[in-house]
């Protein structure tokens, strides 16, 4: 890789064009033979090596240019789109990504790996990474648009999430009743909007997250917390690295811990608005649902509920669960849950590492209300801020997310995950 930035930039462009020419001679990914796949892999690895060397040398300069000297605050999708325009060949452009996202997972070229490389280097740098993490704590435009309505009515139906203000508490009810609150791009969008609004409304002082009543035949008329990632959407190619896997962790999940950022002089002492959060777990918290429990200030569960984190069986990385579970449960239990797929029932002794209180199912609502009242205190807010700072320093989170961006993108297109996708699609057919 040339030391001169202009020459290095041209090298990225030229390499990307050569690789695109090679791929254009091959059949579509799903129709490629073993030899075709070897040629495609070698070509893509060449381009990815060039991109990696370029970003190692010039990543901060790239970010500084894209943010106009750190004066702009583009969110993840805007940042990667701007990079595709300003630095052709560094990341795939919008048209290519739109075409790619319209395909089933097994039919894709794996362009999200190039986005993973980009965000790995952006987040890895203390300079650009800190700015990007901070940017993702800003409220979304949708939340700002809907905030006045919620302040006036105290209720919003966002589609997959309902938001209600009851006294000083915001109640977030996940209501994907047909799929057991399995998360996809849509639910991540709705959850971030709801979390933003709950944090921004000054009459709200504490928040509750609970699953709604299901229409799914197996759990009809029962509340369910979360079934984790929407596997059908993943196999259909509709779970995005940027709009789901990265946005979820850097967006609403991080905001549950660190709050929403506000930019005005009157808040010089508190650049973020933070509030205590309670989770109430009915039936189960699987995968992403289990990950969520690790960021709440108090977690309640029905006695017949269980928690599991089967990411290794699904072939992916469980968000920031690997960062947080060991801190809460220790290394041995973390490996049993993440690597071995152990399911922890609410009444087991080891459940104490994830759950604060276990009650009979019909008493969960009352227990949640007591928890909300107990945590409704300015001193609680200040102390949970300091606890979170000690337990998970922002720099530790940033470094973890840098590696997560790369490893998760590689997992999405790994041979074992693609094999699972193929078997799943065949079974559905």
Coordinates of C-alpha atoms in Angstrom, one line a residue:
X1 CA 0.0 0.0 0.0
X2 CA 1.6 3.3 -1.0
X3 CA 2.3 5.8 1.8
X4 CA 0.9 8.7 -0.3
X5 CA -2.9 9.0 0.5
X6 CA -3.8 9.9 -3.1
X7 CA -1.9 6.9 -4.5
X8 CA -3.3 4.7 -1.8
X9 CA -6.8 5.8 -2.7
X10 CA -6.2 5.0 -6.4
X11 CA -4.9 1.6 -5.4
X12 CA -8.2 0.9 -3.6
X13 CA -10.2 1.9 -6.7
X14 CA -8.1 0.0 -9.2
X15 CA -8.1 -3.2 -7.1
X16 CA -11.9 -3.0 -6.6
X17 CA -12.4 -2.7 -10.4
X18 CA -10.2 -5.7 -11.1
X19 CA -12.0 -7.8 -8.6
X20 CA -15.4 -6.7 -10.0
X21 CA -14.2 -7.7 -13.4
X22 CA -13.3 -11.2 -12.1
X23 CA -16.7 -11.6 -10.3
X24 CA -18.5 -10.5 -13.5
X25 CA -17.1 -13.6 -15.3
X26 CA -18.5 -16.0 -12.7
X27 CA -22.0 -17.4 -12.3
X28 CA -24.3 -16.0 -9.5
X29 CA -23.0 -17.0 -6.0
X30 CA -25.6 -19.8 -5.5
X31 CA -24.7 -21.4 -8.8
X32 CA -20.9 -21.4 -8.4
X33 CA -18.9 -24.6 -8.4
X34 CA -16.1 -25.2 -5.9
X35 CA -13.6 -23.9 -8.4
X36 CA -15.7 -20.8 -9.0
X37 CA -16.0 -20.2 -5.3
X38 CA -12.2 -20.5 -4.9
X39 CA -11.7 -17.8 -7.6
X40 CA -14.2 -15.5 -6.1
X41 CA -12.8 -15.9 -2.6
X42 CA -9.2 -15.2 -3.8
X43 CA -10.4 -12.1 -5.7
X44 CA -12.4 -10.7 -2.8
X45 CA -9.6 -11.4 -0.3
X46 CA -7.2 -9.4 -2.5
X47 CA -9.5 -6.4 -2.4
X48 CA -10.2 -6.8 1.3
X49 CA -6.5 -6.9 2.0
X50 CA -6.0 -3.7 0.2
X51 CA -8.9 -2.0 1.9
X52 CA -7.6 -3.1 5.3
X53 CA -4.1 -1.7 4.7
X54 CA -5.7 1.5 3.5
X55 CA -7.9 1.9 6.5
X56 CA -5.0 1.0 8.9
X57 CA -3.0 3.9 7.4
X58 CA -5.7 6.4 6.6
X59 CA -8.8 5.5 8.6
X60 CA -8.9 8.6 10.8
X61 CA -8.4 10.8 7.8
X62 CA -11.3 9.1 6.0
X63 CA -13.5 9.7 9.0
X64 CA -12.4 13.3 9.5
X65 CA -13.2 14.0 5.8
X66 CA -16.6 12.2 6.0
X67 CA -17.6 14.2 9.1
X68 CA -16.1 17.5 7.9
X69 CA -13.6 17.7 10.7
X70 CA -15.9 15.9 13.2
X71 CA -18.5 18.7 12.9
X72 CA -21.1 16.3 11.4
X73 CA -22.7 13.3 13.2
X74 CA -23.7 10.8 10.6
X75 CA -25.3 7.6 11.8
X76 CA -24.1 4.2 10.6
X77 CA -26.1 4.0 7.3
X78 CA -25.3 7.6 6.4
X79 CA -21.6 7.2 7.2
X80 CA -21.1 4.1 5.1
X81 CA -23.1 5.6 2.2
X82 CA -20.9 8.7 2.3
X83 CA -17.8 6.5 2.3
X84 CA -19.0 4.7 -0.8
X85 CA -19.3 8.1 -2.6
X86 CA -16.2 9.8 -1.4
X87 CA -14.0 6.6 -1.6
X88 CA -15.1 4.4 -4.5
X89 CA -14.1 0.8 -3.9
X90 CA -13.7 1.2 -0.2
X91 CA -17.2 0.0 0.6
X92 CA -20.0 -1.2 -1.8
X93 CA -22.2 1.6 -3.1
X94 CA -25.9 2.1 -2.4
X95 CA -27.1 0.4 -5.7
X96 CA -25.0 -2.7 -5.1
X97 CA -26.2 -3.0 -1.5
X98 CA -29.8 -2.6 -2.6
X99 CA -29.4 -5.4 -5.1
X100 CA -27.6 -7.5 -2.5
X101 CA -30.2 -7.0 0.2
X102 CA -33.0 -8.1 -2.1
X103 CA -31.5 -11.6 -2.2
X104 CA -31.8 -14.6 0.2
X105 CA -28.8 -14.9 2.4
X106 CA -27.4 -18.0 0.6
X107 CA -27.5 -16.1 -2.7
X108 CA -25.5 -13.0 -1.6
X109 CA -22.0 -12.0 -2.6
X110 CA -21.1 -11.1 1.0
X111 CA -20.7 -7.4 0.5
X112 CA -21.5 -6.7 4.1
X113 CA -18.1 -8.1 5.0
X114 CA -16.6 -5.0 3.4
X115 CA -18.9 -2.9 5.6
X116 CA -17.7 -4.9 8.6
X117 CA -14.1 -4.1 7.7
X118 CA -14.9 -0.4 7.4
X119 CA -16.7 -0.2 10.7
X120 CA -14.0 -2.3 12.4
X121 CA -11.4 0.3 11.6
X122 CA -13.7 3.3 12.3
X123 CA -14.6 1.9 15.8
X124 CA -11.1 0.7 16.5
X125 CA -9.6 4.2 16.5
X126 CA -10.0 6.1 19.7
X127 CA -10.5 9.3 17.7
X128 CA -13.1 8.2 15.1
X129 CA -14.5 5.4 17.1
X130 CA -15.4 7.6 20.1
X131 CA -17.0 10.1 17.9
X132 CA -19.1 7.4 16.1
X133 CA -20.2 5.8 19.4
X134 CA -21.2 9.2 20.7
X135 CA -23.1 10.0 17.5
X136 CA -25.1 6.8 17.9
X137 CA -26.4 8.1 21.3
X138 CA -28.1 11.0 19.6
X139 CA -31.9 10.7 19.4
X140 CA -33.2 9.6 16.0
X141 CA -35.1 12.0 13.8
X142 CA -38.2 9.8 14.1
X143 CA -38.1 10.0 17.9
X144 CA -37.8 13.8 17.7
X145 CA -40.7 14.0 15.4
X146 CA -43.0 11.8 17.6
X147 CA -41.9 13.2 20.9
X148 CA -44.5 16.0 21.0
X149 CA -47.3 13.5 20.3
X150 CA -46.2 11.3 23.2
X151 CA -45.9 14.2 25.5
X152 CA -49.4 15.2 24.7
X153 CA -51.2 11.8 24.7
X154 CA -48.9 9.6 26.8
X155 CA -49.2 6.8 24.3
X156 CA -47.7 5.7 20.9
X157 CA -48.2 2.6 18.8
X158 CA -44.9 2.3 16.8
X159 CA -45.9 -1.0 15.1
X160 CA -43.8 -3.6 16.9
X161 CA -43.6 -1.7 20.2
X162 CA -46.2 0.1 22.2
X163 CA -45.2 3.0 24.4
X164 CA -47.4 4.1 27.3
X165 CA -46.7 6.6 30.1
X166 CA -48.2 5.5 33.5
X167 CA -47.4 8.0 36.2
X168 CA -43.7 8.6 36.1
X169 CA -42.9 5.3 34.2
X170 CA -42.7 4.6 30.5
X171 CA -43.9 1.1 29.7
X172 CA -42.4 -0.3 26.5
X173 CA -44.3 -3.4 25.3
X174 CA -42.8 -5.5 22.6
X175 CA -45.8 -6.7 20.6
X176 CA -44.7 -8.8 17.6
X177 CA -47.4 -11.2 18.6
X178 CA -47.0 -13.4 15.5
X179 CA -43.3 -14.2 15.9
X180 CA -42.8 -14.2 19.7
X181 CA -41.1 -10.8 19.6
X182 CA -38.3 -12.1 17.4
X183 CA -36.3 -9.0 16.4
X184 CA -35.6 -7.8 12.9
X185 CA -34.7 -4.4 11.3
X186 CA -38.2 -3.1 12.0
X187 CA -38.2 -3.9 15.7
X188 CA -34.8 -2.4 16.2
X189 CA -36.0 0.8 14.6
X190 CA -39.1 0.9 16.8
X191 CA -37.2 0.0 20.0
X192 CA -34.7 2.8 19.5
X193 CA -37.5 5.3 18.9
X194 CA -39.3 4.2 22.0
X195 CA -36.2 4.3 24.2
X196 CA -35.3 7.8 22.8
X197 CA -38.8 9.1 23.6
X198 CA -38.9 7.6 27.1
X199 CA -35.5 9.2 27.8
X200 CA -36.4 12.6 26.3
X201 CA -39.8 13.0 28.0
X202 CA -39.1 15.0 31.2
X203 CA -42.2 13.6 33.0
X204 CA -40.8 10.0 32.6
X205 CA -38.3 9.0 35.4
X206 CA -38.1 5.2 35.0
X207 CA -38.8 2.7 32.3
X208 CA -40.1 -0.9 32.0
X209 CA -39.7 -3.3 29.1
X210 CA -42.0 -6.3 28.8
X211 CA -43.3 -8.6 26.1
X212 CA -46.9 -8.5 25.1
X213 CA -49.6 -11.2 24.6
X214 CA -48.9 -13.5 21.7
X215 CA -51.2 -14.8 18.9
X216 CA -48.6 -17.5 17.9
X217 CA -50.5 -20.9 18.2
X218 CA -48.0 -22.4 20.6
X219 CA -48.1 -19.4 23.0
X220 CA -51.5 -18.0 22.3
X221 CA -52.8 -15.5 24.9
X222 CA -49.5 -15.7 26.9
X223 CA -46.9 -13.0 27.3
X224 CA -43.5 -13.6 25.9
X225 CA -40.4 -11.5 26.4
X226 CA -38.3 -12.3 23.3
X227 CA -37.4 -15.1 21.0
X228 CA -34.2 -13.3 19.9
X229 CA -33.1 -12.7 16.3
X230 CA -35.8 -13.4 13.7
X231 CA -34.2 -16.5 12.1
X232 CA -36.6 -16.6 9.1
X233 CA -35.6 -13.0 8.3
X234 CA -31.9 -13.9 8.7
X235 CA -32.2 -16.8 6.3
X236 CA -34.2 -14.7 3.8
X237 CA -31.4 -12.1 3.8
X238 CA -33.4 -9.5 5.6
X239 CA -31.3 -9.0 8.7
X240 CA -28.7 -6.3 7.9
X241 CA -25.3 -5.9 9.5
X242 CA -25.6 -2.1 9.6
X243 CA -29.3 -1.6 10.2
X244 CA -29.8 -4.4 12.7
X245 CA -26.7 -6.0 14.1
X246 CA -24.6 -2.9 14.6
X247 CA -27.4 -0.4 15.0
X248 CA -29.0 -2.5 17.7
X249 CA -25.9 -2.6 19.9
X250 CA -24.7 1.0 19.3
X251 CA -28.3 2.3 19.3
X252 CA -31.0 1.4 21.7
X253 CA -29.2 -1.2 23.7
X254 CA -26.3 1.2 24.4
X255 CA -28.8 4.0 25.2
X256 CA -30.5 1.8 27.8
X257 CA -27.1 1.9 29.6
X258 CA -25.7 5.3 28.8
X259 CA -28.7 7.4 27.9
X260 CA -29.5 9.6 25.0
X261 CA -27.2 12.5 24.2
X262 CA -28.4 16.1 24.3
X263 CA -26.5 19.0 22.7
X264 CA -27.2 22.3 24.4
X265 CA -25.3 24.5 26.8
X266 CA -27.7 24.2 29.6
X267 CA -26.7 20.5 30.1
X268 CA -22.9 21.1 30.4
X269 CA -22.8 18.7 33.4
X270 CA -25.0 16.0 31.9
X271 CA -24.4 15.4 28.2
X272 CA -26.7 12.5 28.3
X273 CA -30.2 11.9 29.8
X274 CA -30.1 8.6 31.7
X275 CA -32.9 6.8 33.6
X276 CA -33.3 3.5 35.4
X277 CA -34.7 0.5 33.5
X278 CA -36.6 -2.6 34.6
X279 CA -37.2 -5.7 32.6
X280 CA -40.1 -8.2 33.3
X281 CA -39.5 -11.6 31.7
X282 CA -42.5 -13.8 30.8
X283 CA -42.0 -17.3 29.3
X284 CA -38.5 -16.9 27.9
X285 CA -35.7 -14.5 26.9
X286 CA -33.8 -16.2 24.1
X287 CA -30.8 -14.8 22.2
X288 CA -31.1 -11.1 21.9
X289 CA -33.7 -11.1 24.6
X290 CA -31.1 -12.6 27.0
X291 CA -28.6 -10.0 25.8
X292 CA -31.0 -7.3 26.8
X293 CA -31.3 -8.5 30.4
X294 CA -27.7 -7.7 31.0
X295 CA -28.2 -3.9 30.6
X296 CA -31.2 -3.4 32.9
X297 CA -31.0 -2.1 36.5
X298 CA -33.4 -4.7 37.8
X299 CA -34.6 -7.9 36.1
X300 CA -37.8 -9.7 37.2
X301 CA -38.9 -13.1 35.8
X302 CA -41.9 -15.4 36.1
X303 CA -41.1 -18.6 37.8
X304 CA -41.9 -20.6 34.7
X305 CA -39.5 -18.5 32.5
X306 CA -36.1 -19.4 31.2
X307 CA -33.1 -17.7 29.6
X308 CA -30.8 -18.9 26.8
X309 CA -28.2 -17.5 24.4
X310 CA -27.9 -20.0 21.5
X311 CA -25.8 -17.8 19.2
X312 CA -23.1 -20.4 18.7
X313 CA -25.7 -22.9 17.6
X314 CA -27.1 -20.3 15.2
X315 CA -23.6 -19.6 14.0
X316 CA -23.4 -15.9 15.0
X317 CA -22.0 -13.7 17.8
X318 CA -24.5 -12.7 20.4
X319 CA -24.1 -8.9 20.2
X320 CA -22.3 -7.6 23.3
X321 CA -23.5 -10.5 25.3
X322 CA -20.0 -12.0 25.4
X323 CA -18.7 -8.7 26.8
X324 CA -21.3 -8.6 29.6
X325 CA -22.2 -12.1 30.5
X326 CA -18.8 -13.0 31.9
X327 CA -18.9 -9.8 34.1
X328 CA -22.2 -10.9 35.6
X329 CA -21.9 -14.7 35.6
X330 CA -18.2 -15.6 35.4
X331 CA -16.3 -17.4 32.7
X332 CA -17.5 -20.9 33.3
X333 CA -21.2 -20.2 33.2
X334 CA -20.7 -17.8 30.3
X335 CA -19.1 -20.7 28.2
X336 CA -21.9 -23.1 29.2
X337 CA -24.5 -20.6 28.1
X338 CA -22.8 -19.2 24.9
X339 CA -20.7 -22.1 23.6
X340 CA -22.7 -25.1 25.0
X341 CA -26.2 -23.6 24.6
X342 CA -27.2 -24.2 28.2
X343 CA -30.7 -23.0 29.1
X344 CA -31.1 -21.5 32.5
X345 CA -34.5 -21.7 34.2
X346 CA -35.7 -18.9 36.5
X347 CA -35.8 -21.2 39.5
X348 CA -32.3 -22.6 39.1
X349 CA -29.6 -21.3 41.5
X350 CA -27.5 -20.0 38.6
X351 CA -30.4 -17.8 37.5
X352 CA -29.3 -15.3 40.2
X353 CA -26.6 -14.1 38.0
X354 CA -29.1 -12.9 35.4
X355 CA -32.3 -12.3 37.4
X356 CA -32.9 -10.2 40.5
X357 CA -36.3 -11.5 41.5
X358 CA -38.5 -14.5 40.5
X359 CA -42.2 -14.5 41.2
X360 CA -45.3 -16.5 40.2
X361 CA -46.5 -15.5 36.7
X362 CA -49.6 -13.8 38.0
X363 CA -47.6 -11.6 40.3
X364 CA -45.1 -10.4 37.8
X365 CA -47.0 -7.2 36.9
X366 CA -47.2 -6.2 40.6
X367 CA -43.5 -6.9 41.2
X368 CA -42.6 -4.8 38.2
X369 CA -44.7 -1.9 39.6
X370 CA -42.9 -2.2 42.9
X371 CA -39.5 -2.1 41.2
X372 CA -40.5 1.0 39.2
X373 CA -41.5 2.8 42.4
X374 CA -38.3 1.8 44.2
X375 CA -36.0 3.0 41.3
X376 CA -37.8 6.3 40.8
X377 CA -35.1 8.4 42.5
X378 CA -32.5 10.9 41.3
X379 CA -30.0 9.2 43.5
X380 CA -30.6 5.9 41.8
X381 CA -30.0 7.5 38.4
X382 CA -26.7 9.0 39.5
X383 CA -25.5 5.8 41.1
X384 CA -26.5 3.5 38.2
X385 CA -24.5 5.9 36.0
X386 CA -21.4 5.3 38.1
X387 CA -22.0 1.6 38.4
X388 CA -22.3 1.3 34.6
X389 CA -19.1 3.4 34.2
X390 CA -17.2 1.1 36.5
X391 CA -18.6 -2.2 35.0
X392 CA -18.4 -1.3 31.3
X393 CA -16.2 1.7 30.5
X394 CA -17.0 3.3 27.2
X395 CA -13.6 2.5 25.8
X396 CA -14.1 -1.2 26.6
X397 CA -17.4 -1.2 24.8
X398 CA -15.9 0.6 21.7
X399 CA -13.0 -1.8 21.4
X400 CA -15.4 -4.8 21.7
X401 CA -17.7 -3.3 19.1
X402 CA -14.8 -2.8 16.6
X403 CA -14.0 -6.5 16.7
X404 CA -17.7 -7.4 16.7
X405 CA -18.3 -5.5 13.5
X406 CA -15.7 -7.6 11.7
X407 CA -16.4 -11.0 13.3
X408 CA -20.2 -10.8 12.9
X409 CA -19.9 -9.8 9.2
X410 CA -17.6 -12.9 8.7
X411 CA -20.0 -15.1 10.6
X412 CA -23.0 -14.0 8.4
X413 CA -21.3 -15.4 5.3
X414 CA -19.4 -18.4 6.8
X415 CA -19.8 -21.9 5.4
X416 CA -21.5 -23.2 8.5
X417 CA -24.1 -20.4 8.6
X418 CA -24.7 -20.8 4.8
X419 CA -25.2 -24.5 5.3
X420 CA -27.8 -23.8 8.0
X421 CA -29.5 -21.3 5.7
X422 CA -29.7 -23.9 2.9
X423 CA -31.2 -26.6 5.1
X424 CA -33.7 -24.1 6.5
X425 CA -34.8 -23.0 3.1
X426 CA -35.1 -26.6 1.8
X427 CA -37.2 -27.5 4.8
X428 CA -39.5 -24.6 4.3
X429 CA -39.9 -25.5 0.6

